[in-house]
């Protein structure tokens, strides 16, 4: 299984290019050397995960940190290879209405023309080996979320607290061994050797029993995490079917639809019980009950439907109307959608001026990656470009999440913008875990 011939088929140029997209640059990536050394270490039982090159800290929500390890190229490839060998078993038995279990694919696809996407996603699409499937699944989820809302009076939105960090590795291992044929056991053993030992820099010599890494290229953990929820999906879907409730899940975000709010309170109780059985809990701070009108406004379906291929004034006007009326909606998602429209310059001048003010807000900027920095930069005039660069540099002294600093460095480098790199690197060093 772990032969140089087999691994060369998996270590494609696309995989190598994806590694080069890391926020923390690699000095070099020697494909042949990595494969040769990895195969030798596996055969001689000397493989051991290296400490992460750094821990990238993102602003998950409201100042809560999401900590993402950045692995060595060899460890990324080992993790990907092990999951790739068992992906058929992990991706089957999908329950209708659940998303996150798509296969890694034969090719690691790269988005060359990102402006062709409708990036209405608050999470990071860049951390996927196959961002096309990421977007396809999210778009299908969004469409169903809107379609189901037409037929029900009430909706319940919940998510799992610290989902990836709470997954029981021993339980996950047992589930995988039951699902995978014996000839693939070596891949499972190596996979869990990696998962149990990658974080010794903080956990010492104790074997890690809980938690999947939310690494930069998260499709591996995403597929494992989705597999972990399959039994829960089957049980909760069965309860929903008996009660006339509809159920959607994307990763750890769940939506339940019913015509009686009491039914939603009952399904919430059932979800709590079933998740507890596998060591998970619902995030009580994010439970949201909606009526149909509140739900549609929160998801901003009305706004998104008003964006057209050639003319988008109406969509932007709806965005500002929602803001002016103090409606609770996913504001950042809409702003990202606006940044992604192809004909930004065709917007009315008053709308463009007001939007640029939104784009310069500190809270919005601190959540963006280098690709969005570029989108903002490209719609600005010369004076505004200068103000934008100064704004980012000023923010780098205040923001506590080093993902922001790594993204600034990458953005400045790609655009050839002169800046004080040493000052930003010192901040990164200061913020190290």
Coordinates of C-alpha atoms in Angstrom, one line a residue:
X1 CA 0.0 0.0 0.0
X2 CA 2.6 2.5 1.1
X3 CA 5.0 2.1 -1.9
X4 CA 6.9 4.8 -3.7
X5 CA 4.9 4.0 -6.8
X6 CA 1.5 4.4 -5.1
X7 CA 2.5 7.6 -3.3
X8 CA 3.8 9.2 -6.4
X9 CA 0.3 8.9 -7.9
X10 CA -1.1 10.8 -5.0
X11 CA 1.6 13.4 -4.7
X12 CA 0.5 15.3 -7.8
X13 CA 1.7 18.7 -8.9
X14 CA -1.6 20.0 -7.7
X15 CA -0.9 18.7 -4.2
X16 CA 2.5 20.4 -4.3
X17 CA 1.0 23.7 -5.5
X18 CA -1.6 23.5 -2.8
X19 CA 1.1 23.2 -0.1
X20 CA 2.7 26.3 -1.6
X21 CA -0.5 28.2 -0.8
X22 CA 0.2 27.8 2.9
X23 CA 0.2 31.0 4.9
X24 CA 3.5 29.9 6.3
X25 CA 5.8 29.5 3.3
X26 CA 7.8 26.3 2.8
X27 CA 11.5 26.8 2.0
X28 CA 11.3 24.1 -0.6
X29 CA 9.1 21.0 -1.4
X30 CA 11.1 18.1 -2.8
X31 CA 8.4 15.6 -3.9
X32 CA 10.8 12.7 -4.5
X33 CA 12.7 13.2 -1.2
X34 CA 9.5 13.4 0.8
X35 CA 8.1 10.2 -0.7
X36 CA 11.4 8.3 -0.4
X37 CA 11.9 9.3 3.2
X38 CA 8.2 8.6 4.1
X39 CA 8.2 5.1 2.6
X40 CA 11.5 4.3 4.3
X41 CA 10.2 5.5 7.7
X42 CA 7.0 3.5 7.3
X43 CA 8.8 0.3 6.4
X44 CA 11.3 0.7 9.3
X45 CA 8.6 1.8 11.8
X46 CA 10.5 5.0 12.5
X47 CA 7.9 7.5 11.2
X48 CA 6.8 10.1 13.8
X49 CA 4.9 13.3 13.3
X50 CA 7.1 16.5 13.5
X51 CA 6.0 19.4 15.7
X52 CA 3.8 21.9 13.7
X53 CA 5.7 24.6 12.0
X54 CA 3.5 27.1 13.8
X55 CA -0.1 27.4 15.1
X56 CA -2.2 29.8 13.0
X57 CA -4.8 31.6 15.2
X58 CA -8.1 32.7 13.5
X59 CA -10.9 34.9 14.9
X60 CA -13.6 32.3 14.8
X61 CA -16.4 34.5 16.1
X62 CA -16.7 37.3 18.6
X63 CA -13.0 37.2 19.5
X64 CA -12.9 33.4 20.1
X65 CA -9.8 31.8 18.8
X66 CA -9.7 28.9 16.3
X67 CA -6.2 27.4 16.5
X68 CA -4.9 25.7 13.3
X69 CA -1.6 23.8 13.2
X70 CA 0.5 24.2 10.1
X71 CA 2.2 20.8 9.5
X72 CA 5.4 19.9 7.7
X73 CA 5.0 18.9 4.0
X74 CA 5.7 15.2 4.9
X75 CA 3.0 15.2 7.7
X76 CA 0.5 16.9 5.4
X77 CA 1.1 14.2 2.8
X78 CA 0.9 11.3 5.3
X79 CA -2.4 12.6 6.7
X80 CA -3.8 13.1 3.2
X81 CA -2.6 9.7 2.0
X82 CA -4.1 7.7 4.9
X83 CA -7.5 9.4 4.5
X84 CA -7.3 9.0 0.7
X85 CA -6.8 5.2 1.1
X86 CA -10.0 4.8 3.1
X87 CA -12.2 7.7 1.7
X88 CA -14.6 5.3 -0.1
X89 CA -15.7 3.8 3.2
X90 CA -15.7 7.2 5.0
X91 CA -17.9 8.8 2.3
X92 CA -20.6 6.2 1.9
X93 CA -23.9 5.9 3.8
X94 CA -24.6 9.6 3.7
X95 CA -27.9 10.5 5.2
X96 CA -30.1 12.8 3.0
X97 CA -29.7 16.4 3.8
X98 CA -26.2 16.1 5.3
X99 CA -23.1 17.7 3.8
X100 CA -19.4 17.3 4.5
X101 CA -18.8 13.7 3.4
X102 CA -17.7 14.2 -0.2
X103 CA -14.6 12.4 -1.3
X104 CA -11.2 14.0 -1.7
X105 CA -11.3 13.3 -5.4
X106 CA -8.7 11.9 -7.8
X107 CA -7.3 15.4 -8.4
X108 CA -6.6 18.1 -5.9
X109 CA -8.4 20.9 -7.6
X110 CA -7.2 24.5 -7.4
X111 CA -9.2 27.6 -8.0
X112 CA -7.4 29.7 -10.5
X113 CA -10.2 32.2 -11.3
X114 CA -11.8 32.7 -7.9
X115 CA -13.9 35.5 -9.3
X116 CA -16.0 32.8 -11.0
X117 CA -17.2 31.6 -7.6
X118 CA -20.0 33.0 -5.5
X119 CA -18.1 33.2 -2.3
X120 CA -21.0 33.7 0.1
X121 CA -19.3 31.5 2.6
X122 CA -18.3 32.8 6.0
X123 CA -15.8 30.0 6.5
X124 CA -12.6 29.6 4.6
X125 CA -12.9 27.9 1.3
X126 CA -9.1 28.2 0.7
X127 CA -8.4 25.4 3.2
X128 CA -9.9 22.7 1.0
X129 CA -8.0 20.4 -1.3
X130 CA -11.0 20.5 -3.6
X131 CA -12.7 23.9 -3.2
X132 CA -15.0 23.3 -6.2
X133 CA -16.7 20.5 -4.2
X134 CA -16.6 22.7 -1.1
X135 CA -18.6 25.4 -2.9
X136 CA -20.9 22.9 -4.7
X137 CA -21.9 21.3 -1.4
X138 CA -22.4 24.6 0.4
X139 CA -24.5 26.0 -2.5
X140 CA -26.7 22.9 -2.5
X141 CA -27.1 23.3 1.3
X142 CA -28.0 27.0 0.9
X143 CA -30.6 26.2 -1.8
X144 CA -32.2 23.5 0.3
X145 CA -32.2 25.8 3.4
X146 CA -34.2 28.4 1.4
X147 CA -36.5 25.8 -0.3
X148 CA -37.4 24.1 3.0
X149 CA -38.2 27.4 4.6
X150 CA -41.1 27.9 2.1
X151 CA -43.0 24.9 3.6
X152 CA -42.5 25.3 7.3
X153 CA -43.4 27.9 9.9
X154 CA -40.6 27.6 12.3
X155 CA -36.8 26.8 12.2
X156 CA -34.2 25.9 14.7
X157 CA -30.5 26.5 14.1
X158 CA -27.9 24.8 16.3
X159 CA -24.2 23.9 16.2
X160 CA -21.8 21.6 18.1
X161 CA -19.6 23.3 20.6
X162 CA -15.9 22.8 19.9
X163 CA -16.8 20.1 17.4
X164 CA -13.4 19.1 16.0
X165 CA -11.7 19.4 19.4
X166 CA -14.3 17.1 21.1
X167 CA -14.2 14.1 18.7
X168 CA -13.3 10.9 20.7
X169 CA -10.4 9.4 18.7
X170 CA -10.9 5.9 20.3
X171 CA -14.6 5.9 19.2
X172 CA -13.7 7.2 15.8
X173 CA -11.1 4.5 15.4
X174 CA -13.5 1.7 16.3
X175 CA -16.1 3.1 13.8
X176 CA -13.5 3.2 11.0
X177 CA -12.1 -0.3 11.7
X178 CA -15.7 -1.7 11.5
X179 CA -16.3 0.1 8.1
X180 CA -13.0 -0.6 6.4
X181 CA -11.7 -3.9 4.9
X182 CA -8.7 -5.6 6.6
X183 CA -6.3 -4.9 3.7
X184 CA -6.6 -1.2 4.6
X185 CA -5.8 -1.6 8.3
X186 CA -2.2 -0.3 7.9
X187 CA -3.6 3.1 6.6
X188 CA -5.9 3.3 9.7
X189 CA -3.1 2.4 12.1
X190 CA -0.8 5.1 10.6
X191 CA -3.6 7.6 10.5
X192 CA -4.3 7.3 14.2
X193 CA -0.6 7.2 15.1
X194 CA -0.5 10.7 13.4
X195 CA -3.7 11.9 15.1
X196 CA -2.6 10.7 18.5
X197 CA 0.9 12.2 18.4
X198 CA 1.0 15.4 16.3
X199 CA 0.6 17.8 19.2
X200 CA 3.3 16.6 21.6
X201 CA 4.8 20.1 21.8
X202 CA 1.8 20.9 24.1
X203 CA 0.6 17.5 25.2
X204 CA 3.9 15.9 26.0
X205 CA 4.3 12.1 25.7
X206 CA 0.7 11.4 26.6
X207 CA -1.3 9.8 23.7
X208 CA -3.9 12.3 22.4
X209 CA -7.4 10.8 22.9
X210 CA -9.7 13.6 21.8
X211 CA -9.7 16.0 18.9
X212 CA -9.0 16.3 15.2
X213 CA -6.6 19.0 14.0
X214 CA -8.2 21.8 12.0
X215 CA -5.2 22.1 9.8
X216 CA -4.8 24.6 6.9
X217 CA -6.0 22.1 4.3
X218 CA -8.9 20.7 6.3
X219 CA -10.5 18.2 4.0
X220 CA -8.9 15.3 5.8
X221 CA -10.4 16.2 9.2
X222 CA -13.6 17.3 7.5
X223 CA -14.2 13.8 6.0
X224 CA -13.3 12.1 9.3
X225 CA -15.5 14.4 11.3
X226 CA -18.5 13.9 9.0
X227 CA -18.0 10.1 9.3
X228 CA -18.1 10.4 13.1
X229 CA -21.6 11.9 12.9
X230 CA -23.1 9.3 10.5
X231 CA -24.7 7.2 13.3
X232 CA -26.1 10.4 14.9
X233 CA -27.5 11.5 11.5
X234 CA -29.3 8.2 11.1
X235 CA -30.9 8.4 14.5
X236 CA -31.9 12.0 14.4
X237 CA -33.2 11.7 10.9
X238 CA -35.4 8.8 12.0
X239 CA -36.9 10.9 14.8
X240 CA -37.5 13.8 12.4
X241 CA -39.2 11.6 9.9
X242 CA -41.6 10.2 12.5
X243 CA -42.5 13.8 13.6
X244 CA -42.7 15.5 10.2
X245 CA -39.6 17.5 10.8
X246 CA -37.0 18.3 8.1
X247 CA -33.3 18.1 8.9
X248 CA -30.3 19.7 7.2
X249 CA -26.7 19.6 8.4
X250 CA -23.5 21.1 7.0
X251 CA -20.5 20.0 9.1
X252 CA -21.5 20.9 12.6
X253 CA -24.3 23.4 11.7
X254 CA -27.8 22.0 11.8
X255 CA -31.2 23.3 10.8
X256 CA -34.5 21.7 11.8
X257 CA -37.8 22.7 10.2
X258 CA -41.3 22.2 11.7
X259 CA -44.8 23.7 11.7
X260 CA -45.0 23.5 15.5
X261 CA -42.4 25.2 17.7
X262 CA -42.9 22.7 20.4
X263 CA -41.7 20.0 18.0
X264 CA -38.4 21.9 17.6
X265 CA -38.0 22.0 21.4
X266 CA -38.5 18.3 21.5
X267 CA -36.0 17.6 18.7
X268 CA -33.5 19.9 20.4
X269 CA -33.7 17.6 23.5
X270 CA -33.3 14.5 21.3
X271 CA -30.2 16.0 19.6
X272 CA -28.7 16.8 22.9
X273 CA -29.1 13.2 24.1
X274 CA -27.7 11.6 20.9
X275 CA -24.7 13.9 20.7
X276 CA -23.9 13.3 24.3
X277 CA -23.6 9.5 23.5
X278 CA -20.6 10.3 21.3
X279 CA -19.0 12.9 23.6
X280 CA -20.4 16.0 21.9
X281 CA -22.6 18.9 23.1
X282 CA -24.7 21.6 21.5
X283 CA -23.4 25.2 21.7
X284 CA -26.1 26.7 24.0
X285 CA -25.0 30.2 23.1
X286 CA -25.8 29.7 19.4
X287 CA -29.2 28.1 19.6
X288 CA -31.6 30.2 17.5
X289 CA -35.3 29.7 17.0
X290 CA -36.8 31.5 14.0
X291 CA -40.2 32.0 12.4
X292 CA -40.1 31.9 8.6
X293 CA -39.7 35.7 8.1
X294 CA -36.8 35.9 10.7
X295 CA -35.1 32.9 9.2
X296 CA -35.2 34.2 5.6
X297 CA -33.9 37.6 6.8
X298 CA -31.1 36.1 8.9
X299 CA -29.9 34.1 5.9
X300 CA -30.3 37.1 3.7
X301 CA -32.0 35.1 0.9
X302 CA -33.8 38.2 -0.3
X303 CA -30.6 40.1 -0.7
X304 CA -28.7 37.4 -2.5
X305 CA -31.6 36.9 -4.9
X306 CA -31.3 40.5 -6.0
X307 CA -27.8 40.3 -7.3
X308 CA -27.8 40.0 -11.0
X309 CA -25.0 39.1 -13.5
X310 CA -24.8 42.6 -15.0
X311 CA -26.5 45.0 -12.5
X312 CA -26.2 44.7 -8.7
X313 CA -27.5 48.1 -7.4
X314 CA -30.7 46.5 -6.1
X315 CA -28.8 43.9 -4.1
X316 CA -26.5 46.5 -2.5
X317 CA -29.5 48.7 -1.7
X318 CA -31.2 45.8 0.0
X319 CA -28.0 45.2 2.1
X320 CA -28.0 48.8 3.4
X321 CA -31.8 48.7 4.0
X322 CA -31.3 45.6 6.2
X323 CA -28.6 47.5 8.1
X324 CA -30.6 50.7 8.4
X325 CA -33.6 48.7 9.8
X326 CA -31.4 46.9 12.3
X327 CA -32.3 43.5 10.9
X328 CA -30.3 40.5 12.3
X329 CA -28.6 39.0 9.2
X330 CA -25.3 37.5 8.1
X331 CA -23.8 40.8 7.2
X332 CA -20.2 39.6 6.5
X333 CA -21.5 37.0 4.1
X334 CA -23.3 39.6 2.0
X335 CA -20.2 41.9 2.1
X336 CA -18.1 39.1 0.8
X337 CA -20.6 38.4 -2.0
X338 CA -20.5 42.1 -2.9
X339 CA -16.7 42.0 -3.1
X340 CA -17.0 39.0 -5.5
X341 CA -19.3 40.7 -8.1
X342 CA -17.5 41.1 -11.4
X343 CA -18.9 44.5 -12.2
X344 CA -18.3 46.5 -9.0
X345 CA -17.4 49.6 -11.0
X346 CA -20.9 49.6 -12.5
X347 CA -22.5 50.2 -9.2
X348 CA -23.8 53.7 -8.5
X349 CA -21.1 56.0 -7.2
X350 CA -23.0 56.7 -3.9
X351 CA -23.3 52.9 -3.3
X352 CA -19.6 52.3 -4.0
X353 CA -18.6 55.1 -1.7
X354 CA -20.7 53.7 1.2
X355 CA -19.4 50.2 0.5
X356 CA -15.8 51.2 0.7
X357 CA -16.5 52.6 4.2
X358 CA -17.9 49.2 5.1
X359 CA -14.8 47.4 3.7
X360 CA -12.5 49.6 5.8
X361 CA -14.2 48.7 9.1
X362 CA -11.7 47.0 11.5
X363 CA -14.0 44.2 12.5
X364 CA -14.6 43.2 8.9
X365 CA -11.0 43.5 7.8
X366 CA -9.7 41.4 10.8
X367 CA -11.7 38.4 9.6
X368 CA -10.5 38.5 5.9
X369 CA -7.7 36.6 4.2
X370 CA -5.2 37.8 1.6
X371 CA -7.6 37.0 -1.3
X372 CA -10.2 39.4 0.0
X373 CA -7.5 42.0 0.7
X374 CA -6.7 41.9 -3.0
X375 CA -10.4 42.2 -4.0
X376 CA -10.7 45.4 -1.9
X377 CA -7.4 46.8 -3.1
X378 CA -8.3 46.3 -6.7
X379 CA -11.5 48.4 -6.5
X380 CA -9.8 51.4 -4.8
X381 CA -8.3 54.5 -6.4
X382 CA -4.7 55.5 -5.9
X383 CA -5.3 57.5 -2.7
X384 CA -7.6 54.9 -1.2
X385 CA -5.0 52.2 -1.9
X386 CA -2.5 54.1 0.2
X387 CA -5.1 54.5 3.0
X388 CA -5.8 50.8 2.8
X389 CA -2.2 49.8 3.2
X390 CA -1.8 52.1 6.2
X391 CA -5.0 50.7 7.7
X392 CA -3.7 47.1 7.4
X393 CA -0.4 48.1 9.0
X394 CA -2.1 49.9 11.8
X395 CA -4.4 46.9 12.4
X396 CA -1.4 44.6 12.5
X397 CA -0.4 46.3 15.8
X398 CA -3.8 45.7 17.4
X399 CA -5.2 42.4 16.1
X400 CA -4.3 39.4 18.3
X401 CA -4.9 36.7 15.7
X402 CA -1.8 35.9 13.8
X403 CA -3.7 34.6 10.8
X404 CA -4.3 38.3 10.0
X405 CA -0.6 39.0 10.1
X406 CA 0.3 36.0 7.9
X407 CA -2.4 37.1 5.4
X408 CA -1.1 40.6 5.3
X409 CA 2.5 39.4 4.6
X410 CA 1.2 37.2 1.8
X411 CA -1.0 39.9 0.3
X412 CA 1.8 42.5 0.3
X413 CA 4.2 40.0 -1.2
X414 CA 1.9 39.0 -4.0
X415 CA 1.0 42.6 -4.9
X416 CA 4.6 43.8 -4.6
X417 CA 3.6 46.4 -2.0
X418 CA 6.5 47.9 0.0
X419 CA 5.9 47.5 3.8
X420 CA 7.7 47.0 7.1
X421 CA 7.8 43.2 7.0
X422 CA 10.0 43.0 10.1
X423 CA 7.5 44.9 12.2
X424 CA 4.8 42.4 11.3
X425 CA 7.0 39.4 11.8
X426 CA 7.9 40.7 15.3
X427 CA 4.2 40.8 16.0
X428 CA 3.8 37.2 14.8
X429 CA 6.6 36.2 17.1
X430 CA 5.1 38.1 20.0
X431 CA 1.7 36.3 19.5
X432 CA 3.2 32.8 19.3
X433 CA 1.4 30.2 21.4

